[in-house]
Amino acid sequence: MATAIADVRNAPVGLIHLSLAVGGFAIGTTEFATMSLLPDMARDLGVDAPTAGHVISAYALGVVVGAPLLAVLGARMARRHLLIALMTLFALGNGLSALAPTYGWMMLFRFMAGLPHGAYFGIAMLVAASLVDAGKRTQAVARVMLGLTVATIVGVPLANFMGQLLGWRSCFFVVAGLAALTAALVAFFAPRDRGDPAASPLSELRALRRPQVWLTLGIGAIGFGGLFAVYTYLADTMADVTQVGPRMVPFALAAFGVGMTAGNLIVPKFADRALLPTAAAVLVWSIIALLLWPFAAQHFATVLVAMVAIGIGGSLGTVLQTRLMDVAGDAQALAAALNHSAFNTANALGPWLGGMAIAAGWGWTSTGPVGALLGLAGLVVLAISWLVQRGTAPATT
């Protein structure tokens, strides 16, 4: 490992994991709740809804850029100090978002808020995994991710309610407060580790030489896109196909969050025993669930079941995070952070391809088959990764 983890662990491991998960809750809340607040935001900032939607793209761009950049620049820092710095930047970006006077400033502040997203998750998961036995790493990673998944069940509906009651800016103020709380918890409970003076940006960038790193990132960037293809157009699908009012959409979103949470509680236990087979099983599960979406979308009850099933596929991120720990060598921080760049790539790819299918006249439910094709493509990349692994030295497995 490039960084020596704490000599003294004053806090129980569970409490450290919980502290790190609070940051995931803050990130998950701001990432998903922003979508539901767009109409009010657009009205207040004087732009139309499609233009306001670019603030989501600005945040995603911040994640893609910031994840590798901040991980590389922070290579020599103690992980505890880096986590505190990242959450401080996240708090600042969201606090400024709440105060943004114009659309242009909002774009800038959302980009700023996105910068620490991937690096925080990457470093937090490395810290979480370092505190448990090797056979329980994926479960430790999942505990950090629980913060994000619980946010989709609790944080997003509450943020939406607050936005309606107190205005959309209140959501960003609350997220900024949660980020500040995370920084304080990490400062108080996280292991007091030492930075590695021998580490350097160049040594981190060596991870990019490893084919297995790129293949693992490719599995996520492609295979995860199907989930976002359906999720992005869920409200429109429910209005046009399921024919229910907008008040029912939060229940479907919560069902998705329940599925993600269940997946992150159950799947890692199998991944710690057989990582690549578990990743393949999750992709097959997702393909089946997405293929059934056109049928499930016809009735509200089956929509809820389908969203739970699709949400379970979100556990792929946790599995691939552990895979990156195995294949990245000494460049752990960069590889861990890049995982979240990959999933934000999926967040762009899935909706784009789904939107093309809808625009071509194939209907709102075409997002399901499109997503299944992406899942199948991710499965092909995983098979290539497995074949390459079989033909390489044990050091790269």
XYZ file of C-alpha atoms in Angstrom:
397
model
C 0.000 0.000 0.000
C 1.199 3.492 -0.799
C -0.066 4.885 2.477
C 0.506 3.510 5.940
C -2.767 3.254 7.820
C -3.079 4.275 11.415
C -0.726 3.025 14.057
C -3.470 3.603 16.617
C -7.183 3.001 16.059
C -9.007 4.756 18.828
C -12.484 4.346 17.336
C -14.326 1.081 16.593
C -14.175 0.075 12.927
C -17.964 0.311 12.625
C -17.916 3.919 13.821
C -15.212 4.808 11.312
C -17.221 3.217 8.513
C -20.313 5.134 9.653
C -18.382 8.420 9.636
C -17.262 7.761 6.059
C -20.810 6.758 5.049
C -22.170 10.148 6.186
C -20.127 11.677 3.387
C -21.677 9.195 0.964
C -25.125 10.216 2.204
C -24.332 13.878 1.512
C -23.003 13.097 -1.967
C -25.940 10.851 -2.834
C -28.459 13.425 -1.675
C -27.072 16.280 -3.749
C -26.455 14.104 -6.826
C -29.968 12.623 -7.063
C -32.064 15.374 -5.445
C -30.840 18.024 -7.881
C -32.803 16.278 -10.643
C -36.077 16.620 -8.745
C -35.408 20.300 -7.955
C -34.706 21.359 -11.544
C -38.130 22.958 -12.290
C -37.911 25.347 -9.317
C -34.231 26.003 -9.962
C -34.911 26.835 -13.612
C -37.673 29.253 -12.685
C -35.563 31.035 -10.071
C -32.476 31.312 -12.290
C -34.467 32.490 -15.311
C -33.754 29.597 -17.708
C -35.849 26.824 -19.233
C -35.833 23.279 -17.849
C -33.531 21.725 -20.486
C -30.976 24.492 -19.925
C -31.210 24.063 -16.158
C -30.472 20.366 -16.679
C -26.946 21.325 -17.697
C -26.117 21.907 -14.024
C -26.335 18.113 -13.616
C -23.887 17.699 -16.494
C -21.611 20.275 -14.882
C -21.566 18.262 -11.667
C -20.873 15.024 -13.550
C -18.047 16.721 -15.446
C -16.596 17.831 -12.124
C -16.643 14.204 -10.943
C -14.941 12.924 -14.097
C -12.231 15.602 -13.957
C -11.784 15.781 -10.202
C -11.587 12.067 -9.402
C -8.239 11.359 -11.082
C -6.853 14.882 -10.673
C -7.325 15.166 -6.906
C -6.314 11.542 -6.305
C -3.022 12.134 -8.127
C -2.342 15.507 -6.494
C -3.083 14.039 -3.063
C -0.845 10.981 -3.560
C 1.557 11.962 -0.754
C -1.059 13.173 1.712
C -2.246 11.177 4.688
C -5.604 9.705 3.704
C -7.299 11.203 6.753
C -6.126 14.712 5.828
C -7.105 14.189 2.204
C -10.623 13.099 3.166
C -11.047 16.176 5.358
C -9.859 18.440 2.529
C -12.180 16.777 0.010
C -15.238 17.113 2.245
C -14.358 20.731 2.974
C -14.260 21.442 -0.763
C -17.556 19.584 -1.196
C -19.143 21.662 1.580
C -17.884 24.855 -0.053
C -19.191 23.883 -3.500
C -22.666 23.091 -2.188
C -22.798 26.121 0.081
C -21.947 28.367 -2.863
C -24.541 26.523 -4.993
C -27.175 27.545 -2.449
C -26.114 31.170 -2.880
C -25.662 31.193 -6.678
C -27.096 34.470 -8.026
C -27.203 33.461 -11.705
C -27.262 30.382 -13.911
C -23.622 30.910 -14.932
C -22.443 30.954 -11.328
C -24.588 27.893 -10.603
C -22.828 25.980 -13.382
C -19.450 26.889 -11.912
C -20.402 25.973 -8.348
C -21.915 22.630 -9.382
C -18.711 21.793 -11.246
C -16.764 22.703 -8.090
C -19.039 20.524 -5.948
C -18.478 17.566 -8.266
C -14.675 17.732 -8.131
C -14.208 15.897 -4.773
C -16.992 13.336 -5.338
C -15.000 10.512 -6.929
C -11.785 11.085 -4.994
C -13.688 11.069 -1.691
C -15.401 7.759 -2.413
C -12.194 6.223 -3.707
C -10.084 7.203 -0.689
C -12.879 6.493 1.814
C -13.253 2.966 0.463
C -9.519 2.346 0.653
C -9.561 3.432 4.297
C -12.631 1.294 5.031
C -11.102 -1.785 3.399
C -7.779 -1.322 5.192
C -9.467 -1.743 8.576
C -10.807 -5.263 7.964
C -9.432 -8.642 6.945
C -8.764 -9.175 3.241
C -11.736 -11.527 2.993
C -14.158 -8.787 4.056
C -12.959 -5.869 1.903
C -15.996 -5.745 -0.377
C -18.316 -5.686 2.635
C -16.325 -2.772 4.079
C -16.584 -0.907 0.763
C -20.329 -1.592 0.745
C -20.732 0.031 4.159
C -19.383 3.290 2.781
C -21.659 2.972 -0.267
C -24.643 2.458 2.038
C -24.518 6.169 2.724
C -25.262 6.844 -0.945
C -27.926 4.158 -1.256
C -29.731 5.261 1.902
C -29.684 8.780 0.468
C -31.833 7.549 -2.429
C -34.412 6.269 0.064
C -34.340 9.000 2.720
C -32.190 11.936 1.649
C -33.674 12.549 -1.795
C -37.367 12.511 -0.724
C -36.563 14.757 2.251
C -34.594 17.131 0.051
C -37.477 17.260 -2.399
C -39.916 17.984 0.446
C -37.640 20.717 1.839
C -37.279 22.177 -1.640
C -41.048 22.484 -1.966
C -41.412 23.912 1.541
C -38.353 26.166 1.890
C -37.090 26.533 -1.675
C -34.512 24.578 -3.669
C -31.561 26.433 -2.108
C -32.288 24.841 1.275
C -31.260 21.432 -0.104
C -27.751 22.632 -0.903
C -27.410 24.295 2.488
C -28.295 21.003 4.196
C -25.826 19.064 2.031
C -23.111 21.584 2.863
C -23.856 21.032 6.553
C -23.665 17.251 6.131
C -20.314 17.618 4.365
C -18.980 19.760 7.207
C -20.227 17.150 9.680
C -18.412 14.431 7.725
C -15.162 16.407 7.804
C -15.514 16.739 11.586
C -16.298 13.034 12.056
C -13.335 12.007 9.919
C -11.050 14.368 11.827
C -12.234 12.895 15.118
C -12.594 9.178 14.362
C -10.565 8.243 11.262
C -7.197 6.525 11.734
C -4.280 8.921 12.086
C -2.245 7.583 9.220
C 1.003 8.808 7.745
C 1.415 10.016 4.184
C 3.878 8.248 1.929
C 6.757 10.602 0.984
C 7.832 8.124 -1.688
C 4.490 8.416 -3.480
C 4.198 10.748 -6.428
C 1.722 11.694 -9.151
C 3.846 9.724 -11.585
C 3.640 6.555 -9.488
C -0.153 6.903 -9.318
C -0.370 7.374 -13.070
C 1.385 4.046 -13.555
C -1.983 2.431 -12.850
C -3.012 3.546 -16.323
C -0.428 1.180 -17.806
C -2.303 -1.835 -16.494
C -4.791 -3.347 -18.974
C -6.854 -4.811 -16.130
C -7.464 -1.337 -14.700
C -8.882 -0.156 -18.028
C -10.927 -3.318 -18.475
C -12.415 -3.012 -14.989
C -13.276 0.632 -15.616
C -14.814 -0.390 -18.940
C -17.105 -2.909 -17.247
C -18.536 -0.114 -15.106
C -18.597 2.618 -17.753
C -20.571 0.406 -20.162
C -22.357 -2.200 -18.068
C -23.719 0.290 -15.545
C -25.252 2.502 -18.248
C -28.456 0.470 -18.445
C -29.459 1.386 -14.913
C -29.196 5.099 -15.731
C -31.029 4.680 -19.045
C -34.165 3.600 -17.180
C -33.729 5.814 -14.097
C -33.346 9.053 -16.096
C -36.638 8.623 -17.960
C -38.579 7.004 -15.124
C -40.921 9.953 -14.442
C -41.825 10.330 -18.134
C -42.348 6.582 -18.503
C -44.657 6.474 -15.489
C -46.665 9.407 -16.807
C -47.033 8.128 -20.384
C -46.991 4.341 -19.996
C -47.968 3.532 -16.405
C -50.332 6.532 -16.443
C -49.935 7.606 -12.834
C -49.476 11.106 -11.460
C -46.169 12.705 -10.459
C -46.907 12.084 -6.781
C -46.267 8.377 -7.345
C -42.779 8.877 -8.782
C -41.054 9.274 -5.369
C -42.318 5.816 -4.389
C -40.670 4.321 -7.462
C -37.457 6.230 -6.723
C -37.544 4.939 -3.152
C -38.036 1.378 -4.463
C -34.909 1.851 -6.558
C -33.054 2.982 -3.430
C -34.312 -0.050 -1.504
C -32.925 -2.282 -4.256
C -29.543 -0.553 -4.216
C -29.340 -0.816 -0.439
C -30.321 -4.496 -0.443
C -27.809 -5.200 -3.180
C -24.999 -3.521 -1.269
C -25.863 -5.524 1.842
C -26.139 -8.930 0.168
C -23.913 -9.032 -2.937
C -20.559 -8.117 -1.277
C -20.687 -11.275 0.843
C -20.531 -13.317 -2.361
C -17.981 -10.996 -3.979
C -15.520 -11.535 -1.132
C -15.579 -15.263 -2.003
C -15.647 -15.067 -5.818
C -15.281 -11.553 -7.167
C -15.466 -11.844 -10.962
C -18.222 -14.521 -10.954
C -20.258 -12.255 -8.662
C -19.761 -9.288 -11.012
C -20.902 -11.470 -13.918
C -23.963 -12.616 -11.951
C -24.921 -9.002 -11.160
C -24.671 -8.068 -14.847
C -26.836 -11.042 -15.857
C -29.370 -10.050 -13.178
C -29.426 -6.496 -14.555
C -29.863 -7.670 -18.143
C -32.898 -9.762 -17.185
C -34.443 -6.973 -15.079
C -33.959 -4.428 -17.879
C -35.432 -6.757 -20.511
C -38.546 -7.106 -18.351
C -38.913 -3.318 -17.919
C -41.251 -2.779 -20.943
C -43.710 -5.265 -19.399
C -43.283 -4.049 -15.816
C -43.856 -0.425 -16.794
C -47.499 -1.138 -17.629
C -48.639 -1.306 -13.990
C -47.577 0.660 -10.925
C -47.167 -2.415 -8.705
C -44.806 -4.087 -11.170
C -42.925 -0.813 -11.631
C -42.054 -0.933 -7.935
C -40.859 -4.534 -8.188
C -38.834 -3.750 -11.307
C -37.183 -0.727 -9.720
C -36.086 -2.831 -6.744
C -34.624 -5.399 -9.148
C -32.848 -2.762 -11.254
C -31.558 -1.086 -8.097
C -29.964 -4.338 -6.942
C -27.794 -4.109 -10.063
C -26.251 -1.001 -8.536
C -24.151 -3.275 -6.333
C -21.860 -3.718 -9.342
C -20.061 -0.532 -8.311
C -19.035 -1.993 -4.970
C -17.773 -5.205 -6.566
C -15.703 -3.357 -9.162
C -14.237 -1.091 -6.484
C -12.679 -4.143 -4.837
C -11.558 -5.466 -8.219
C -9.634 -2.240 -8.771
C -7.872 -2.695 -5.432
C -6.640 -6.049 -6.740
C -5.378 -4.878 -10.128
C -4.052 -1.361 -9.440
C -0.820 -2.312 -7.688
C 0.638 0.638 -5.774
C -1.599 3.186 -7.535
C -4.574 2.462 -5.276
C -5.855 6.018 -4.865
C -6.061 6.847 -8.566
C -7.671 3.549 -9.513
C -10.229 3.790 -6.708
C -11.167 7.340 -7.708
C -11.383 6.478 -11.409
C -14.133 3.981 -10.612
C -16.472 6.908 -10.004
C -15.384 8.615 -13.203
C -16.365 5.388 -14.966
C -19.813 5.353 -13.406
C -20.403 8.982 -14.297
C -19.470 8.025 -17.844
C -22.212 5.405 -17.589
C -24.504 8.136 -16.261
C -23.942 10.007 -19.524
C -23.901 7.013 -21.890
C -27.091 5.305 -20.689
C -29.403 8.342 -20.877
C -27.878 9.393 -24.223
C -28.520 6.036 -25.884
C -31.907 5.724 -24.186
C -32.835 9.189 -25.413
C -31.834 8.236 -28.962
C -34.134 5.210 -28.822
C -37.022 7.338 -27.561
C -36.396 10.007 -30.207
C -36.400 7.291 -32.882
C -39.989 6.494 -31.922
C -39.385 3.246 -30.052
C -41.243 4.484 -26.976
C -40.350 5.289 -23.380
C -39.923 1.641 -22.407
C -37.230 1.130 -25.057
C -34.781 2.294 -22.387
C -35.025 -1.205 -20.874
C -33.767 -3.149 -23.927
C -31.171 -0.438 -24.595
C -29.968 -0.854 -21.023
C -29.900 -4.640 -21.424
C -27.645 -4.281 -24.457
C -25.292 -2.119 -22.414
C -25.313 -4.762 -19.683
C -24.475 -7.406 -22.275
C -21.609 -5.269 -23.580
C -20.332 -4.906 -20.019
C -20.477 -8.683 -19.662
C -18.356 -9.038 -22.815
C -15.741 -6.665 -21.356
C -15.768 -8.704 -18.138
C -15.190 -11.899 -20.140
C -12.224 -10.265 -21.888
C -10.848 -9.212 -18.488
C -11.143 -12.795 -17.253
C -9.419 -14.190 -20.356
C -6.599 -11.652 -20.075
C -6.209 -12.510 -16.393
C -5.846 -16.190 -17.179
C -3.022 -15.450 -19.595
C -1.020 -13.067 -17.396
C 1.259 -13.401 -14.403
C -0.272 -13.790 -10.900
C 0.880 -10.268 -9.981
C -1.762 -8.744 -12.269
C -4.690 -10.809 -11.057
